[in-house]
């Protein structure tokens, strides 16, 4: 088990790697059996071919994506982060239900992430994005069915 300071630094680096969209580095931050649970999308990513998908999806949809970290709580190998996802919707946003074309609107969406670490790597990452707020901010929540393409 890492120290509070070490585990916080590991997670700060996780966000840095996501910010620079370095997919191979991102995948290397997970244990071999590590998982990324995108709770709002209802998808769990596993393995080197899947773990980078959310960074790719959000990087394409919001090329200026910035994660603003508010609070980081560490207890043992569990790290909880309150943050917001910020960016301009300039590319297609791929969702399990379909794809939302770019709206040009800005989002600042609340999020809470829960990490479980093992030997300094991510064993599990549960991402709780406030999806309804995100969809409202990019202007599609009121008419979601009309904007999805299949």
XYZ file of N, CA, C and O in Angstrom:
600
model
N 0.850 -1.179 0.000
C 0.000 0.000 0.000
C 0.892 1.238 0.000
O 1.819 1.352 0.783
N 0.607 2.175 -0.911
C 1.364 3.409 -0.981
C 0.924 4.387 0.096
O -0.146 4.255 0.681
N 1.763 5.385 0.327
C 1.405 6.425 1.293
C 0.334 7.329 0.692
O 0.083 7.304 -0.519
N -0.285 8.136 1.543
C -1.298 9.092 1.079
C -0.701 9.980 -0.005
O -1.293 10.167 -1.076
N 0.485 10.499 0.253
C 1.126 11.410 -0.701
C 1.453 10.696 -2.014
O 1.225 11.233 -3.099
N 1.980 9.462 -1.924
C 2.310 8.702 -3.140
C 1.051 8.408 -3.957
O 1.047 8.589 -5.177
N -0.001 7.970 -3.295
C -1.234 7.629 -4.013
C -1.877 8.864 -4.637
O -2.412 8.795 -5.745
N -1.820 9.992 -3.947
C -2.341 11.224 -4.540
C -1.533 11.590 -5.780
O -2.095 11.974 -6.809
N -0.231 11.458 -5.719
C 0.621 11.800 -6.863
C 0.364 10.875 -8.044
O 0.342 11.308 -9.188
N 0.154 9.586 -7.764
C -0.177 8.630 -8.833
C -1.428 9.101 -9.571
O -1.469 9.121 -10.805
N -2.450 9.485 -8.817
C -3.717 9.886 -9.434
C -3.587 11.233 -10.144
O -4.151 11.423 -11.229
N -2.839 12.158 -9.590
C -2.606 13.424 -10.305
C -1.945 13.152 -11.657
O -2.273 13.781 -12.665
N -1.032 12.184 -11.697
C -0.387 11.813 -12.953
C -1.386 11.183 -13.918
O -1.311 11.410 -15.124
N -2.336 10.401 -13.403
C -3.377 9.805 -14.249
C -4.107 10.912 -15.024
O -4.308 10.799 -16.243
N -4.480 11.982 -14.330
C -5.186 13.082 -14.994
C -4.277 13.803 -15.980
O -4.728 14.201 -17.062
N -3.015 13.949 -15.633
C -2.063 14.590 -16.550
C -1.973 13.794 -17.858
O -2.023 14.363 -18.951
N -1.849 12.480 -17.748
C -1.744 11.625 -18.930
C -3.024 11.728 -19.772
O -2.964 11.777 -21.002
N -4.187 11.787 -19.128
C -5.450 11.957 -19.863
C -5.476 13.307 -20.575
O -5.932 13.401 -21.725
N -4.977 14.350 -19.910
C -4.958 15.696 -20.500
C -4.135 15.734 -21.788
O -4.516 16.399 -22.745
N -3.004 15.025 -21.805
C -2.141 15.044 -22.995
C -2.538 13.959 -23.998
O -1.921 13.830 -25.047
N -3.557 13.174 -23.652
C -4.140 12.146 -24.536
C -3.110 11.110 -24.983
O -3.116 10.669 -26.125
N -2.231 10.710 -24.065
C -1.224 9.691 -24.360
C -1.843 8.322 -24.033
O -1.747 7.841 -22.903
N -2.472 7.718 -25.029
C -3.232 6.484 -24.814
C -2.342 5.330 -24.337
O -2.691 4.659 -23.355
N -1.192 5.056 -24.969
C -0.353 3.957 -24.468
C 0.088 4.181 -23.011
O 0.075 3.242 -22.210
N 0.436 5.399 -22.666
C 0.826 5.698 -21.282
C -0.366 5.503 -20.354
O -0.244 4.946 -19.270
N -1.542 5.963 -20.776
C -2.780 5.810 -20.000
C -3.024 4.336 -19.679
O -3.238 3.962 -18.531
N -2.962 3.488 -20.708
C -3.209 2.059 -20.524
C -2.181 1.456 -19.564
O -2.518 0.605 -18.736
N -0.939 1.928 -19.619
C 0.127 1.397 -18.760
C -0.076 1.721 -17.282
O 0.563 1.119 -16.425
N -0.978 2.649 -16.986
C -1.237 3.033 -15.592
C -2.160 2.038 -14.876
O -2.337 2.123 -13.671
N -2.742 1.094 -15.630
C -3.657 0.104 -15.083
C -2.933 -1.215 -14.833
O -1.978 -1.549 -15.540
N -3.429 -1.971 -13.853
C -2.937 -3.327 -13.659
C -3.370 -4.168 -14.858
O -4.244 -3.753 -15.639
N -2.806 -5.350 -14.987
C -3.149 -6.221 -16.108
C -4.650 -6.535 -16.151
O -5.233 -6.648 -17.222
N -5.271 -6.654 -14.977
C -6.702 -6.946 -14.903
C -7.519 -5.703 -14.526
O -8.663 -5.799 -14.096
N -6.927 -4.523 -14.742
C -7.583 -3.269 -14.373
C -8.826 -2.989 -15.193
O -8.959 -3.442 -16.334
N -9.753 -2.227 -14.590
C -11.006 -1.874 -15.263
C -11.275 -0.375 -15.158
O -10.864 0.287 -14.209
N -11.969 0.137 -16.163
C -12.457 1.515 -16.170
C -13.963 1.416 -16.361
O -14.441 0.988 -17.411
N -14.728 1.796 -15.342
C -16.178 1.734 -15.376
C -16.724 3.137 -15.628
O -16.695 3.988 -14.744
N -17.187 3.387 -16.854
C -17.833 4.658 -17.184
C -19.294 4.495 -16.779
O -20.131 4.030 -17.560
N -19.586 4.845 -15.536
C -20.882 4.559 -14.926
C -22.030 5.197 -15.706
O -23.043 4.550 -15.971
N -21.875 6.462 -16.115
C -22.984 7.141 -16.799
C -23.275 6.525 -18.168
O -24.407 6.561 -18.631
N -22.260 5.941 -18.799
C -22.465 5.306 -20.109
C -22.868 3.843 -19.969
O -23.306 3.224 -20.930
N -22.676 3.288 -18.764
C -23.006 1.889 -18.540
C -22.033 0.935 -19.216
O -22.426 -0.147 -19.646
N -20.768 1.345 -19.322
C -19.767 0.537 -20.018
C -18.556 0.323 -19.108
O -18.074 1.270 -18.473
N -18.072 -0.916 -19.065
C -16.839 -1.232 -18.342
C -15.790 -1.630 -19.369
O -16.004 -2.544 -20.176
N -14.668 -0.909 -19.355
C -13.570 -1.166 -20.282
C -12.522 -2.019 -19.582
O -12.192 -1.787 -18.421
N -11.975 -2.999 -20.338
C -10.956 -3.909 -19.807
C -9.889 -4.124 -20.869
O -10.204 -4.181 -22.060
N -8.669 -4.307 -20.430
C -7.597 -4.697 -21.340
C -7.060 -3.556 -22.175
O -7.677 -2.502 -22.295
N -5.885 -3.773 -22.777
C -5.186 -2.705 -23.492
C -5.941 -2.137 -24.687
O -5.775 -0.970 -25.017
N -6.813 -2.920 -25.321
C -7.547 -2.409 -26.484
C -8.742 -1.552 -26.093
O -9.222 -0.752 -26.891
N -9.243 -1.702 -24.866
C -10.442 -0.972 -24.436
C -10.156 0.181 -23.476
O -10.890 1.167 -23.480
N -9.144 0.052 -22.633
C -8.955 1.008 -21.528
C -8.760 2.455 -21.988
O -9.097 3.379 -21.260
N -8.253 2.658 -23.171
C -8.030 4.019 -23.658
C -9.219 4.645 -24.347
O -9.187 5.824 -24.712
N -10.304 3.898 -24.514
C -11.449 4.392 -25.291
C -12.052 5.692 -24.767
O -12.345 6.573 -25.553
N -12.244 5.822 -23.470
C -12.889 7.059 -22.999
C -12.004 8.274 -23.221
O -12.510 9.348 -23.543
N -10.693 8.102 -23.061
C -9.789 9.229 -23.327
C -9.879 9.596 -24.810
O -9.922 10.777 -25.164
N -9.945 8.588 -25.683
C -10.093 8.845 -27.117
C -11.435 9.512 -27.432
O -11.487 10.500 -28.169
N -12.522 8.960 -26.879
C -13.864 9.478 -27.157
C -13.996 10.936 -26.723
O -14.429 11.794 -27.494
N -13.609 11.230 -25.473
C -13.736 12.603 -24.973
C -12.719 13.527 -25.615
O -12.991 14.707 -25.833
N -11.543 12.993 -25.956
C -10.526 13.808 -26.632
C -10.974 14.244 -28.014
O -10.684 15.354 -28.450
N -11.703 13.364 -28.715
C -12.210 13.694 -30.044
C -13.377 14.677 -29.936
O -13.477 15.631 -30.701
N -14.271 14.427 -28.986
C -15.468 15.274 -28.847
C -15.133 16.645 -28.264
O -15.751 17.645 -28.627
N -14.174 16.682 -27.338
C -13.790 17.921 -26.647
C -12.268 18.062 -26.737
O -11.555 17.747 -25.794
N -11.737 18.516 -27.900
C -10.293 18.557 -28.085
C -9.571 19.441 -27.063
O -8.389 19.231 -26.794
N -10.291 20.389 -26.479
C -9.692 21.266 -25.465
C -10.020 20.800 -24.043
O -9.907 21.574 -23.087
N -10.386 19.539 -23.892
C -10.798 18.987 -22.594
C -9.778 19.293 -21.504
O -8.590 19.068 -21.668
N -10.301 19.788 -20.400
C -9.482 20.014 -19.205
C -10.261 19.492 -18.007
O -11.453 19.762 -17.875
N -9.554 18.751 -17.163
C -10.157 18.235 -15.941
C -9.701 19.110 -14.781
O -8.519 19.136 -14.457
N -10.645 19.820 -14.185
C -10.322 20.692 -13.049
C -10.556 19.908 -11.756
O -11.698 19.569 -11.430
N -9.465 19.609 -11.060
C -9.550 18.825 -9.826
C -9.881 19.751 -8.666
O -9.203 20.747 -8.450
N -10.921 19.403 -7.913
C -11.322 20.204 -6.763
C -10.764 19.627 -5.466
O -10.043 20.294 -4.748
N -11.122 18.394 -5.156
C -10.679 17.758 -3.911
C -10.246 16.333 -4.198
O -10.847 15.647 -5.028
N -9.205 15.905 -3.482
C -8.716 14.535 -3.584
C -8.693 13.962 -2.179
O -8.108 14.561 -1.272
N -9.359 12.814 -2.016
C -9.429 12.147 -0.722
C -8.742 10.786 -0.858
O -9.069 10.020 -1.757
N -7.799 10.507 0.031
C -7.050 9.251 -0.027
C -7.220 8.510 1.284
O -7.011 9.084 2.361
N -7.620 7.263 1.197
C -7.651 6.383 2.356
C -7.088 5.043 1.913
O -7.706 4.355 1.096
N -5.905 4.736 2.360
C -5.231 3.528 1.907
C -5.008 3.586 0.415
O -4.502 4.581 -0.113
N -5.419 2.537 -0.284
C -5.259 2.480 -1.731
C -6.513 2.900 -2.486
O -6.665 2.601 -3.669
N -7.419 3.599 -1.803
C -8.612 4.138 -2.454
C -8.462 5.651 -2.530
O -8.156 6.318 -1.536
N -8.664 6.177 -3.746
C -8.553 7.621 -3.973
C -9.847 8.093 -4.629
O -10.278 7.531 -5.638
N -10.465 9.118 -4.032
C -11.703 9.698 -4.552
C -11.401 11.134 -4.965
O -10.779 11.887 -4.209
N -11.838 11.498 -6.172
C -11.557 12.827 -6.705
C -12.865 13.492 -7.129
O -13.641 12.919 -7.890
N -13.088 14.703 -6.616
C -14.178 15.548 -7.092
C -13.575 16.502 -8.108
O -12.551 17.129 -7.838
N -14.226 16.604 -9.268
C -13.663 17.406 -10.351
C -14.759 17.872 -11.286
O -15.931 17.528 -11.109
N -14.364 18.640 -12.291
C -15.268 18.950 -13.391
C -14.536 18.668 -14.691
O -13.308 18.788 -14.779
N -15.318 18.242 -15.674
C -14.823 18.019 -17.022
C -15.217 19.247 -17.829
O -16.400 19.580 -17.907
N -14.230 19.911 -18.420
C -14.471 21.185 -19.085
C -13.971 21.127 -20.520
O -12.870 20.631 -20.774
N -14.761 21.638 -21.438
C -14.318 21.671 -22.820
C -15.412 22.153 -23.745
O -16.551 22.372 -23.344
N -15.026 22.317 -25.020
C -15.947 22.765 -26.057
C -16.240 21.597 -26.983
O -15.320 20.933 -27.467
N -17.515 21.349 -27.229
C -17.949 20.201 -28.028
C -17.699 20.483 -29.512
O -18.561 20.967 -30.223
N -16.507 20.113 -29.979
C -16.094 20.404 -31.352
C -15.993 19.155 -32.245
O -15.668 19.268 -33.426
N -16.235 17.983 -31.679
C -16.153 16.750 -32.467
C -17.288 15.823 -32.086
O -18.031 16.077 -31.131
N -17.460 14.716 -32.831
C -18.542 13.775 -32.523
C -18.355 13.135 -31.147
O -17.252 12.736 -30.800
N -19.429 13.071 -30.386
C -19.410 12.446 -29.062
C -20.075 11.080 -29.184
O -21.295 10.978 -29.374
N -19.255 10.029 -29.102
C -19.753 8.659 -29.232
C -20.322 8.190 -27.897
O -19.638 8.215 -26.886
N -21.581 7.778 -27.917
C -22.259 7.220 -26.751
C -22.751 5.824 -27.112
O -22.903 5.512 -28.297
N -23.041 4.973 -26.129
C -23.566 3.643 -26.451
C -24.839 3.705 -27.306
O -25.060 2.834 -28.143
N -25.662 4.746 -27.139
C -26.924 4.856 -27.876
C -26.760 5.443 -29.270
O -27.677 5.394 -30.081
N -25.605 6.022 -29.561
C -25.377 6.669 -30.852
C -24.373 7.791 -30.699
O -23.747 7.941 -29.657
N -24.244 8.604 -31.747
C -23.243 9.662 -31.765
C -23.916 11.025 -31.840
O -24.848 11.219 -32.627
N -23.432 11.958 -31.026
C -23.939 13.325 -31.036
C -22.953 14.179 -31.836
O -21.776 14.264 -31.486
N -23.424 14.803 -32.928
C -22.537 15.657 -33.704
C -22.132 16.892 -32.894
O -22.817 17.276 -31.946
N -21.023 17.543 -33.265
C -20.542 18.709 -32.514
C -21.592 19.820 -32.450
O -22.274 20.090 -33.428
N -21.698 20.427 -31.267
C -22.642 21.535 -31.079
C -21.924 22.873 -30.924
O -22.562 23.914 -30.995
N -20.619 22.836 -30.648
C -19.874 24.067 -30.422
C -20.099 24.664 -29.044
O -19.560 25.710 -28.714
N -20.882 23.982 -28.215
C -21.193 24.504 -26.875
C -20.152 24.056 -25.853
O -19.507 23.028 -26.002
N -20.038 24.861 -24.799
C -19.067 24.612 -23.733
C -19.728 23.815 -22.620
O -20.889 24.056 -22.283
N -18.975 22.880 -22.073
C -19.466 22.139 -20.910
C -18.512 22.352 -19.740
O -17.316 22.566 -19.917
N -19.069 22.314 -18.561
C -18.329 22.270 -17.298
C -19.137 21.322 -16.426
O -20.032 21.734 -15.690
N -18.842 20.029 -16.559
C -19.673 18.980 -16.007
C -19.078 18.402 -14.731
O -17.919 17.986 -14.715
N -19.853 18.352 -13.647
C -19.367 17.748 -12.409
C -19.105 16.260 -12.590
O -19.785 15.588 -13.367
N -18.125 15.774 -11.840
C -17.741 14.379 -11.937
C -17.128 13.957 -10.601
O -16.566 14.786 -9.877
N -17.252 12.690 -10.294
C -16.583 12.120 -9.130
C -15.965 10.799 -9.575
O -16.640 9.968 -10.182
N -14.675 10.640 -9.322
C -13.954 9.442 -9.722
C -13.474 8.684 -8.491
O -12.994 9.304 -7.533
N -13.598 7.377 -8.537
C -13.138 6.525 -7.439
C -12.135 5.526 -8.005
O -12.473 4.738 -8.898
N -10.914 5.595 -7.487
C -9.840 4.713 -7.929
C -9.492 3.732 -6.822
O -9.443 4.107 -5.651
N -9.217 2.499 -7.208
C -8.638 1.504 -6.306
C -7.285 1.144 -6.897
O -7.212 0.724 -8.063
N -6.236 1.341 -6.108
C -4.876 1.090 -6.577
C -4.357 -0.237 -6.054
O -4.766 -0.701 -4.987
N -3.450 -0.825 -6.810
C -2.761 -2.040 -6.388
C -1.319 -1.924 -6.876
O -1.090 -1.806 -8.091
N -0.401 -1.905 -5.933
C 1.018 -1.786 -6.267
C 1.300 -0.583 -7.170
O 2.056 -0.667 -8.131
N 0.638 0.542 -6.889
C 0.895 1.780 -7.616
C 0.211 1.901 -8.964
O 0.442 2.855 -9.692
N -0.649 0.944 -9.308
C -1.379 0.995 -10.580
C -2.875 0.934 -10.309
O -3.316 0.515 -9.248
N -3.665 1.314 -11.317
C -5.120 1.341 -11.174
C -5.682 -0.073 -11.342
O -5.566 -0.678 -12.408
N -6.297 -0.567 -10.278
C -7.011 -1.843 -10.330
C -8.432 -1.605 -10.838
O -8.942 -2.337 -11.674
N -9.065 -0.538 -10.333
C -10.382 -0.159 -10.838
C -10.542 1.353 -10.771
O -10.021 2.014 -9.882
N -11.253 1.867 -11.767
C -11.532 3.295 -11.883
C -13.007 3.403 -12.217
O -13.454 2.982 -13.278
N -13.804 3.921 -11.264
C -15.229 4.153 -11.460
C -15.439 5.647 -11.656
O -15.165 6.436 -10.752
N -15.910 6.019 -12.843
C -16.096 7.425 -13.204
C -17.593 7.736 -13.195
O -18.360 7.148 -13.958
N -17.983 8.662 -12.312
C -19.383 9.060 -12.159
C -19.560 10.470 -12.720
O -19.536 11.456 -11.993
N -19.708 10.554 -14.034
C -19.929 11.842 -14.696
C -21.411 12.188 -14.623
O -22.258 11.320 -14.842
N -21.721 13.442 -14.356
C -23.119 13.887 -14.332
C -23.579 14.053 -15.785
O -23.599 15.151 -16.339
N -23.923 12.919 -16.407
C -24.224 12.891 -17.842
C -25.395 13.785 -18.228
O -25.375 14.413 -19.293
N -26.414 13.865 -17.392
C -27.558 14.714 -17.753
C -27.143 16.189 -17.797
O -27.635 16.945 -18.630
N -26.230 16.578 -16.918
C -25.741 17.961 -16.940
C -24.911 18.184 -18.201
O -25.070 19.188 -18.896
N -24.041 17.234 -18.525
C -23.230 17.348 -19.739
C -24.143 17.503 -20.959
O -23.961 18.410 -21.771
N -25.132 16.615 -21.092
C -26.024 16.662 -22.248
C -26.843 17.948 -22.287
O -27.114 18.494 -23.357
N -27.220 18.451 -21.124
C -27.936 19.721 -21.061
C -27.025 20.873 -21.495
O -27.442 21.746 -22.264
N -25.785 20.866 -21.028
C -24.859 21.952 -21.348
C -24.512 22.017 -22.836
O -24.298 23.100 -23.369
N -24.466 20.857 -23.491
C -24.175 20.895 -24.933
C -25.457 21.032 -25.759
O -25.422 21.002 -26.987
N -26.582 21.195 -25.072
C -27.823 21.568 -25.733
C -28.623 20.439 -26.350
O -29.449 20.694 -27.231
N -28.427 19.188 -25.892
C -29.142 18.089 -26.540
C -30.087 17.330 -25.620
O -30.857 16.499 -26.099
N -30.070 17.589 -24.337
C -30.877 16.791 -23.409
C -32.370 16.908 -23.700
O -33.083 15.914 -23.690
N -32.829 18.100 -24.018
C -34.263 18.308 -24.229
C -34.769 17.551 -25.468
O -35.949 17.213 -25.543
N -33.880 17.278 -26.418
C -34.307 16.618 -27.643
C -33.292 15.527 -28.031
O -32.834 15.471 -29.155
N -32.966 14.677 -27.087
C -31.915 13.675 -27.275
C -32.195 12.741 -28.456
O -31.321 12.484 -29.272
N -33.401 12.265 -28.578
C -33.729 11.334 -29.662
C -33.488 11.919 -31.046
O -33.101 11.207 -31.967
N -33.682 13.191 -31.202
C -33.534 13.825 -32.520
C -32.083 14.008 -32.937
O -31.797 14.092 -34.120
N -31.171 14.073 -31.986
C -29.779 14.348 -32.343
C -28.927 13.106 -32.504
O -27.853 13.163 -33.080
N -29.383 11.966 -31.994
C -28.585 10.740 -32.103
C -28.622 10.196 -33.520
O -29.669 10.191 -34.171
N -27.459 9.754 -34.012
C -27.390 9.058 -35.288
C -27.001 7.616 -35.011
O -26.271 7.339 -34.079
N -27.515 6.705 -35.788
C -27.246 5.283 -35.558
C -26.539 4.688 -36.748
O -26.637 5.081 -37.834
